[in-house]
């Protein structure tokens, strides 16, 4: 059976091909149950990366991105915590709704695009992975990343636009993954965001983790706010609701916090100012790449639709600047790397760039939890 798993690379590939095949979640349920019940051996990330590269051998190589060191002397002997934030582009939306006019449909084929996504994740080896627009959680990300040692959580949108697309793979939503060998789950909350006292279609996941190496507690959250121009006040209300939830979870900032998300908001929007001025004392990590440390990157998404070219800064990693240091951040793609047809492309699987930061705890003993 395809769901059986051996140690050889060829057997790994047969399972990978089955696990990653497109189609409705229900079509994979029997296979997933067999995988769970068999308690199969972990996957070696090098083997999985090799299999992805076999699938991608006719595509251009991955873009080269380098980490920028932001803090030379952390005063810590502990390993940093690597956090990755990424809107991976829901497959149903990429093929059925987003209308990327300069992107060939062949570049969006799930059989290959999923391997580009996995290759990006495997290349940066995050300790914590925060994703938006995940519509292949049950048949791709959960079965594979759980076998790479991650604990996995998914919270779908109540009325996902993916469900309007024919042959969809179920709703999209936010997903969070953390390495069980590094962290212990203390508490977890799935949050349906409200705006103007109304429940909305946008969600968040917030988990309090204990670092096994340091014994420190911290909270990690992922969200995806309402899209489109004209919804600025709505996003602001969603941001206020999320901040209030996070204040409760972190006991008023006693527990350090990292918030990852596609906020669908430029730095000029009210929701950005709310996070900047919050009593949680948050800073945006990617500002630190700028010469003055105060300016966001010029873009985190760049695409071409029938209405024209869209180049915006919408994605952020916020962190408690009193309790955490940003040791390094992954540089963004240059305009030359992205190319004239923009994103997504044969080189890159999403219309959003991944953000990756290495964090360490401040050594202030008064902040130890």
GROMACS .gro file of C-alpha atoms in nm:
model
  369
    1UNK     CA    1   0.000   0.000   0.000
    2UNK     CA    2   0.116   0.351  -0.074
    3UNK     CA    3   0.070   0.452   0.289
    4UNK     CA    4   0.327   0.204   0.415
    5UNK     CA    5   0.663   0.352   0.502
    6UNK     CA    6   1.010   0.209   0.482
    7UNK     CA    7   1.354   0.351   0.540
    8UNK     CA    8   1.473   0.365   0.181
    9UNK     CA    9   1.455   0.688  -0.015
   10UNK     CA   10   1.235   0.529  -0.281
   11UNK     CA   11   0.980   0.426  -0.018
   12UNK     CA   12   0.997   0.772   0.134
   13UNK     CA   13   0.917   0.920  -0.203
   14UNK     CA   14   0.619   0.691  -0.256
   15UNK     CA   15   0.470   0.807   0.073
   16UNK     CA   16   0.561   1.169   0.000
   17UNK     CA   17   0.389   1.148  -0.337
   18UNK     CA   18   0.075   1.003  -0.180
   19UNK     CA   19   0.075   1.235   0.121
   20UNK     CA   20   0.122   1.538  -0.099
   21UNK     CA   21  -0.129   1.449  -0.369
   22UNK     CA   22  -0.397   1.709  -0.428
   23UNK     CA   23  -0.766   1.655  -0.367
   24UNK     CA   24  -1.021   1.679  -0.091
   25UNK     CA   25  -0.917   1.606   0.265
   26UNK     CA   26  -1.172   1.327   0.290
   27UNK     CA   27  -0.993   1.137   0.016
   28UNK     CA   28  -0.685   1.118   0.238
   29UNK     CA   29  -0.845   1.035   0.568
   30UNK     CA   30  -0.789   0.659   0.546
   31UNK     CA   31  -0.423   0.711   0.462
   32UNK     CA   32  -0.374   0.961   0.744
   33UNK     CA   33  -0.535   0.726   0.996
   34UNK     CA   34  -0.304   0.446   0.885
   35UNK     CA   35  -0.002   0.675   0.918
   36UNK     CA   36  -0.105   0.777   1.270
   37UNK     CA   37  -0.190   0.430   1.390
   38UNK     CA   38   0.134   0.283   1.259
   39UNK     CA   39   0.339   0.538   1.456
   40UNK     CA   40   0.587   0.557   1.173
   41UNK     CA   41   0.948   0.656   1.216
   42UNK     CA   42   1.047   1.022   1.189
   43UNK     CA   43   1.145   1.155   0.848
   44UNK     CA   44   1.503   1.272   0.805
   45UNK     CA   45   1.473   1.633   0.682
   46UNK     CA   46   1.768   1.577   0.448
   47UNK     CA   47   1.581   1.290   0.280
   48UNK     CA   48   1.266   1.497   0.245
   49UNK     CA   49   1.464   1.790   0.103
   50UNK     CA   50   1.629   1.556  -0.145
   51UNK     CA   51   1.292   1.423  -0.259
   52UNK     CA   52   1.159   1.777  -0.302
   53UNK     CA   53   1.462   1.865  -0.512
   54UNK     CA   54   1.400   1.563  -0.734
   55UNK     CA   55   1.048   1.688  -0.801
   56UNK     CA   56   1.183   2.039  -0.867
   57UNK     CA   57   1.479   1.943  -1.083
   58UNK     CA   58   1.332   2.111  -1.394
   59UNK     CA   59   1.268   2.437  -1.207
   60UNK     CA   60   1.521   2.715  -1.146
   61UNK     CA   61   1.720   2.688  -0.821
   62UNK     CA   62   1.602   2.855  -0.501
   63UNK     CA   63   1.682   3.221  -0.456
   64UNK     CA   64   1.984   3.290  -0.236
   65UNK     CA   65   1.892   3.488   0.077
   66UNK     CA   66   2.130   3.566   0.359
   67UNK     CA   67   2.080   3.631   0.728
   68UNK     CA   68   2.177   3.974   0.856
   69UNK     CA   69   2.334   3.976   1.202
   70UNK     CA   70   2.163   4.237   1.415
   71UNK     CA   71   2.310   4.174   1.761
   72UNK     CA   72   2.668   4.054   1.786
   73UNK     CA   73   2.690   3.995   2.162
   74UNK     CA   74   2.374   3.850   2.314
   75UNK     CA   75   2.538   3.741   2.637
   76UNK     CA   76   2.360   3.409   2.603
   77UNK     CA   77   2.502   3.061   2.563
   78UNK     CA   78   2.163   2.922   2.466
   79UNK     CA   79   2.057   2.844   2.112
   80UNK     CA   80   1.845   3.118   1.958
   81UNK     CA   81   1.481   3.051   1.874
   82UNK     CA   82   1.424   3.069   1.499
   83UNK     CA   83   1.075   3.188   1.402
   84UNK     CA   84   0.943   3.176   1.044
   85UNK     CA   85   0.640   3.376   0.927
   86UNK     CA   86   0.486   3.307   0.584
   87UNK     CA   87   0.165   3.350   0.392
   88UNK     CA   88   0.215   3.052   0.161
   89UNK     CA   89  -0.078   3.133  -0.076
   90UNK     CA   90  -0.376   2.901  -0.056
   91UNK     CA   91  -0.376   2.663  -0.350
   92UNK     CA   92  -0.743   2.718  -0.429
   93UNK     CA   93  -0.695   3.096  -0.432
   94UNK     CA   94  -0.376   3.083  -0.638
   95UNK     CA   95  -0.536   2.873  -0.907
   96UNK     CA   96  -0.894   2.992  -0.885
   97UNK     CA   97  -0.928   3.349  -0.758
   98UNK     CA   98  -0.612   3.557  -0.732
   99UNK     CA   99  -0.554   3.591  -1.108
  100UNK     CA  100  -0.179   3.646  -1.118
  101UNK     CA  101  -0.171   3.754  -1.481
  102UNK     CA  102   0.207   3.723  -1.525
  103UNK     CA  103   0.237   3.384  -1.354
  104UNK     CA  104   0.196   3.077  -1.580
  105UNK     CA  105  -0.063   2.832  -1.449
  106UNK     CA  106   0.200   2.560  -1.476
  107UNK     CA  107   0.402   2.737  -1.204
  108UNK     CA  108   0.104   2.701  -0.967
  109UNK     CA  109   0.067   2.323  -1.000
  110UNK     CA  110   0.036   2.186  -0.647
  111UNK     CA  111   0.248   1.878  -0.719
  112UNK     CA  112   0.552   2.105  -0.758
  113UNK     CA  113   0.455   2.419  -0.566
  114UNK     CA  114   0.416   2.221  -0.244
  115UNK     CA  115   0.775   2.105  -0.282
  116UNK     CA  116   0.893   2.464  -0.327
  117UNK     CA  117   0.715   2.552  -0.002
  118UNK     CA  118   0.868   2.255   0.180
  119UNK     CA  119   1.211   2.333   0.037
  120UNK     CA  120   1.191   2.687   0.177
  121UNK     CA  121   1.090   2.557   0.521
  122UNK     CA  122   1.355   2.286   0.523
  123UNK     CA  123   1.624   2.532   0.413
  124UNK     CA  124   1.572   2.766   0.710
  125UNK     CA  125   1.488   2.499   0.971
  126UNK     CA  126   1.259   2.709   1.193
  127UNK     CA  127   1.200   2.610   1.553
  128UNK     CA  128   0.856   2.770   1.520
  129UNK     CA  129   0.668   2.803   1.193
  130UNK     CA  130   0.367   3.035   1.150
  131UNK     CA  131   0.171   3.005   0.826
  132UNK     CA  132  -0.133   3.171   0.672
  133UNK     CA  133  -0.353   3.062   0.380
  134UNK     CA  134  -0.298   2.695   0.459
  135UNK     CA  135  -0.552   2.482   0.271
  136UNK     CA  136  -0.348   2.161   0.254
  137UNK     CA  137  -0.295   2.116   0.627
  138UNK     CA  138  -0.440   1.768   0.672
  139UNK     CA  139  -0.298   1.606   0.360
  140UNK     CA  140   0.043   1.778   0.348
  141UNK     CA  141   0.172   1.989   0.632
  142UNK     CA  142   0.044   1.805   0.939
  143UNK     CA  143   0.145   1.453   0.829
  144UNK     CA  144   0.489   1.563   0.710
  145UNK     CA  145   0.586   1.824   0.969
  146UNK     CA  146   0.467   1.608   1.257
  147UNK     CA  147   0.714   1.342   1.139
  148UNK     CA  148   0.985   1.608   1.130
  149UNK     CA  149   0.928   1.658   1.504
  150UNK     CA  150   0.680   1.946   1.504
  151UNK     CA  151   0.364   1.975   1.710
  152UNK     CA  152   0.097   2.105   1.473
  153UNK     CA  153  -0.211   2.325   1.519
  154UNK     CA  154  -0.458   2.449   1.257
  155UNK     CA  155  -0.749   2.693   1.285
  156UNK     CA  156  -0.949   2.741   0.963
  157UNK     CA  157  -1.146   3.049   0.869
  158UNK     CA  158  -1.519   2.997   0.934
  159UNK     CA  159  -1.611   3.110   0.581
  160UNK     CA  160  -1.298   3.049   0.381
  161UNK     CA  161  -1.304   3.188   0.025
  162UNK     CA  162  -1.134   2.867  -0.084
  163UNK     CA  163  -1.469   2.690  -0.048
  164UNK     CA  164  -1.605   2.898  -0.337
  165UNK     CA  165  -1.348   2.745  -0.572
  166UNK     CA  166  -1.439   2.428  -0.759
  167UNK     CA  167  -1.229   2.123  -0.661
  168UNK     CA  168  -1.102   2.300  -0.350
  169UNK     CA  169  -0.914   2.121  -0.073
  170UNK     CA  170  -1.120   2.258   0.213
  171UNK     CA  171  -1.095   2.588   0.401
  172UNK     CA  172  -0.775   2.784   0.446
  173UNK     CA  173  -0.661   2.912   0.781
  174UNK     CA  174  -0.369   2.979   1.013
  175UNK     CA  175  -0.131   2.704   1.120
  176UNK     CA  176   0.140   2.688   1.384
  177UNK     CA  177   0.418   2.433   1.423
  178UNK     CA  178   0.684   2.409   1.694
  179UNK     CA  179   0.962   2.157   1.757
  180UNK     CA  180   0.865   1.932   2.046
  181UNK     CA  181   1.227   1.868   2.137
  182UNK     CA  182   1.278   2.239   2.206
  183UNK     CA  183   0.945   2.344   2.358
  184UNK     CA  184   0.669   2.218   2.583
  185UNK     CA  185   0.312   2.337   2.522
  186UNK     CA  186   0.171   2.510   2.831
  187UNK     CA  187  -0.155   2.644   2.686
  188UNK     CA  188  -0.320   2.700   2.350
  189UNK     CA  189  -0.601   2.927   2.235
  190UNK     CA  190  -0.782   2.942   1.902
  191UNK     CA  191  -0.917   3.295   1.864
  192UNK     CA  192  -1.191   3.402   1.627
  193UNK     CA  193  -1.136   3.774   1.593
  194UNK     CA  194  -1.416   4.022   1.652
  195UNK     CA  195  -1.466   4.369   1.506
  196UNK     CA  196  -1.727   4.615   1.630
  197UNK     CA  197  -1.867   4.339   1.853
  198UNK     CA  198  -1.919   4.112   1.553
  199UNK     CA  199  -1.745   3.779   1.502
  200UNK     CA  200  -1.541   3.793   1.183
  201UNK     CA  201  -1.394   3.549   0.931
  202UNK     CA  202  -1.039   3.609   1.053
  203UNK     CA  203  -0.866   3.396   1.316
  204UNK     CA  204  -0.554   3.366   1.530
  205UNK     CA  205  -0.373   3.096   1.726
  206UNK     CA  206  -0.186   3.185   2.046
  207UNK     CA  207   0.025   2.928   2.232
  208UNK     CA  208   0.227   2.964   2.550
  209UNK     CA  209   0.542   2.754   2.529
  210UNK     CA  210   0.813   2.662   2.776
  211UNK     CA  211   1.166   2.655   2.638
  212UNK     CA  212   1.314   2.324   2.754
  213UNK     CA  213   1.671   2.459   2.750
  214UNK     CA  214   1.617   2.780   2.949
  215UNK     CA  215   1.294   2.708   3.136
  216UNK     CA  216   1.159   3.040   3.010
  217UNK     CA  217   0.795   3.089   2.911
  218UNK     CA  218   0.688   3.287   2.606
  219UNK     CA  219   0.377   3.324   2.393
  220UNK     CA  220   0.376   3.282   2.014
  221UNK     CA  221   0.077   3.395   1.806
  222UNK     CA  222  -0.016   3.380   1.437
  223UNK     CA  223  -0.291   3.570   1.258
  224UNK     CA  224  -0.420   3.688   0.919
  225UNK     CA  225  -0.627   4.006   0.919
  226UNK     CA  226  -0.897   4.115   0.675
  227UNK     CA  227  -0.774   4.204   0.326
  228UNK     CA  228  -0.858   4.481   0.077
  229UNK     CA  229  -0.863   4.858   0.065
  230UNK     CA  230  -1.157   5.013   0.245
  231UNK     CA  231  -1.140   4.774   0.541
  232UNK     CA  232  -0.889   4.974   0.744
  233UNK     CA  233  -1.122   5.039   1.039
  234UNK     CA  234  -1.222   4.673   1.039
  235UNK     CA  235  -0.856   4.565   1.056
  236UNK     CA  236  -0.800   4.814   1.335
  237UNK     CA  237  -1.086   4.663   1.535
  238UNK     CA  238  -0.952   4.312   1.473
  239UNK     CA  239  -0.608   4.423   1.588
  240UNK     CA  240  -0.753   4.570   1.909
  241UNK     CA  241  -0.935   4.244   1.977
  242UNK     CA  242  -0.621   4.039   1.919
  243UNK     CA  243  -0.414   4.266   2.143
  244UNK     CA  244  -0.669   4.237   2.422
  245UNK     CA  245  -0.662   3.858   2.395
  246UNK     CA  246  -0.283   3.861   2.402
  247UNK     CA  247  -0.275   4.091   2.706
  248UNK     CA  248  -0.485   3.837   2.893
  249UNK     CA  249  -0.277   3.542   2.778
  250UNK     CA  250   0.057   3.709   2.861
  251UNK     CA  251  -0.073   3.842   3.197
  252UNK     CA  252  -0.020   4.199   3.083
  253UNK     CA  253   0.318   4.138   2.915
  254UNK     CA  254   0.467   3.939   3.202
  255UNK     CA  255   0.517   3.658   2.952
  256UNK     CA  256   0.728   3.755   2.647
  257UNK     CA  257   0.538   3.760   2.319
  258UNK     CA  258   0.604   3.704   1.948
  259UNK     CA  259   0.324   3.779   1.699
  260UNK     CA  260   0.354   3.666   1.338
  261UNK     CA  261   0.107   3.756   1.070
  262UNK     CA  262  -0.012   3.884   0.740
  263UNK     CA  263  -0.180   4.200   0.869
  264UNK     CA  264  -0.290   4.315   0.521
  265UNK     CA  265  -0.190   4.661   0.645
  266UNK     CA  266   0.087   4.899   0.548
  267UNK     CA  267   0.282   5.070   0.830
  268UNK     CA  268   0.070   5.382   0.770
  269UNK     CA  269  -0.248   5.205   0.891
  270UNK     CA  270  -0.405   5.242   1.233
  271UNK     CA  271  -0.367   4.872   1.319
  272UNK     CA  272   0.011   4.904   1.276
  273UNK     CA  273   0.016   5.201   1.515
  274UNK     CA  274  -0.194   5.004   1.764
  275UNK     CA  275   0.067   4.729   1.775
  276UNK     CA  276   0.354   4.978   1.787
  277UNK     CA  277   0.200   5.170   2.078
  278UNK     CA  278   0.053   4.878   2.268
  279UNK     CA  279   0.116   4.836   2.641
  280UNK     CA  280   0.267   4.500   2.545
  281UNK     CA  281   0.577   4.698   2.437
  282UNK     CA  282   0.607   4.539   2.093
  283UNK     CA  283   0.853   4.620   1.818
  284UNK     CA  284   0.858   4.500   1.458
  285UNK     CA  285   1.164   4.283   1.400
  286UNK     CA  286   1.214   4.363   1.033
  287UNK     CA  287   1.250   4.736   1.105
  288UNK     CA  288   1.593   4.643   1.240
  289UNK     CA  289   1.715   4.569   0.887
  290UNK     CA  290   1.682   4.938   0.796
  291UNK     CA  291   1.976   5.177   0.845
  292UNK     CA  292   1.790   5.372   1.115
  293UNK     CA  293   1.619   5.069   1.269
  294UNK     CA  294   1.288   5.252   1.238
  295UNK     CA  295   1.171   5.175   0.884
  296UNK     CA  296   0.987   4.869   0.757
  297UNK     CA  297   1.107   4.693   0.440
  298UNK     CA  298   0.980   4.841   0.112
  299UNK     CA  299   0.777   4.527   0.039
  300UNK     CA  300   0.688   4.182   0.168
  301UNK     CA  301   0.451   4.101  -0.121
  302UNK     CA  302   0.481   4.187  -0.489
  303UNK     CA  303   0.239   4.065  -0.754
  304UNK     CA  304   0.067   4.164  -1.077
  305UNK     CA  305  -0.310   4.136  -1.110
  306UNK     CA  306  -0.545   4.261  -1.384
  307UNK     CA  307  -0.586   4.584  -1.186
  308UNK     CA  308  -0.211   4.643  -1.191
  309UNK     CA  309   0.107   4.588  -0.992
  310UNK     CA  310   0.075   4.547  -0.613
  311UNK     CA  311   0.386   4.609  -0.404
  312UNK     CA  312   0.317   4.632  -0.032
  313UNK     CA  313   0.455   4.571   0.316
  314UNK     CA  314   0.190   4.362   0.491
  315UNK     CA  315   0.375   4.089   0.685
  316UNK     CA  316   0.535   4.134   1.026
  317UNK     CA  317   0.702   3.962   1.318
  318UNK     CA  318   0.629   4.160   1.635
  319UNK     CA  319   0.817   4.084   1.958
  320UNK     CA  320   0.843   4.196   2.321
  321UNK     CA  321   1.141   4.429   2.300
  322UNK     CA  322   1.186   4.437   2.680
  323UNK     CA  323   1.230   4.060   2.701
  324UNK     CA  324   1.364   3.943   2.366
  325UNK     CA  325   1.656   4.027   2.138
  326UNK     CA  326   1.654   3.988   1.759
  327UNK     CA  327   1.989   3.825   1.682
  328UNK     CA  328   1.943   3.808   1.306
  329UNK     CA  329   1.685   3.835   1.030
  330UNK     CA  330   1.666   3.682   0.684
  331UNK     CA  331   1.720   3.939   0.412
  332UNK     CA  332   1.442   3.992   0.160
  333UNK     CA  333   1.456   3.915  -0.210
  334UNK     CA  334   1.581   4.197  -0.431
  335UNK     CA  335   1.378   4.334  -0.720
  336UNK     CA  336   1.627   4.172  -0.958
  337UNK     CA  337   1.577   3.831  -0.795
  338UNK     CA  338   1.198   3.865  -0.803
  339UNK     CA  339   1.207   3.957  -1.173
  340UNK     CA  340   0.968   4.153  -1.395
  341UNK     CA  341   0.680   3.904  -1.368
  342UNK     CA  342   0.687   3.933  -0.987
  343UNK     CA  343   0.542   3.665  -0.757
  344UNK     CA  344   0.451   3.381  -0.751
  345UNK     CA  345   0.677   3.225  -1.015
  346UNK     CA  346   0.862   2.911  -1.113
  347UNK     CA  347   1.130   3.021  -0.862
  348UNK     CA  348   0.907   3.113  -0.570
  349UNK     CA  349   0.580   2.953  -0.456
  350UNK     CA  350   0.392   3.243  -0.294
  351UNK     CA  351   0.305   3.607  -0.357
  352UNK     CA  352   0.437   3.683  -0.005
  353UNK     CA  353   0.798   3.657   0.110
  354UNK     CA  354   0.886   3.444   0.409
  355UNK     CA  355   1.023   3.629   0.712
  356UNK     CA  356   1.268   3.451   0.945
  357UNK     CA  357   1.419   3.584   1.271
  358UNK     CA  358   1.645   3.441   1.539
  359UNK     CA  359   1.546   3.547   1.893
  360UNK     CA  360   1.717   3.517   2.228
  361UNK     CA  361   1.593   3.598   2.576
  362UNK     CA  362   1.726   3.904   2.755
  363UNK     CA  363   1.938   3.799   3.050
  364UNK     CA  364   1.776   4.037   3.297
  365UNK     CA  365   1.711   3.815   3.601
  366UNK     CA  366   1.402   4.024   3.688
  367UNK     CA  367   1.244   3.896   3.368
  368UNK     CA  368   1.299   3.528   3.440
  369UNK     CA  369   0.970   3.340   3.463
   0.00000   0.00000   0.00000
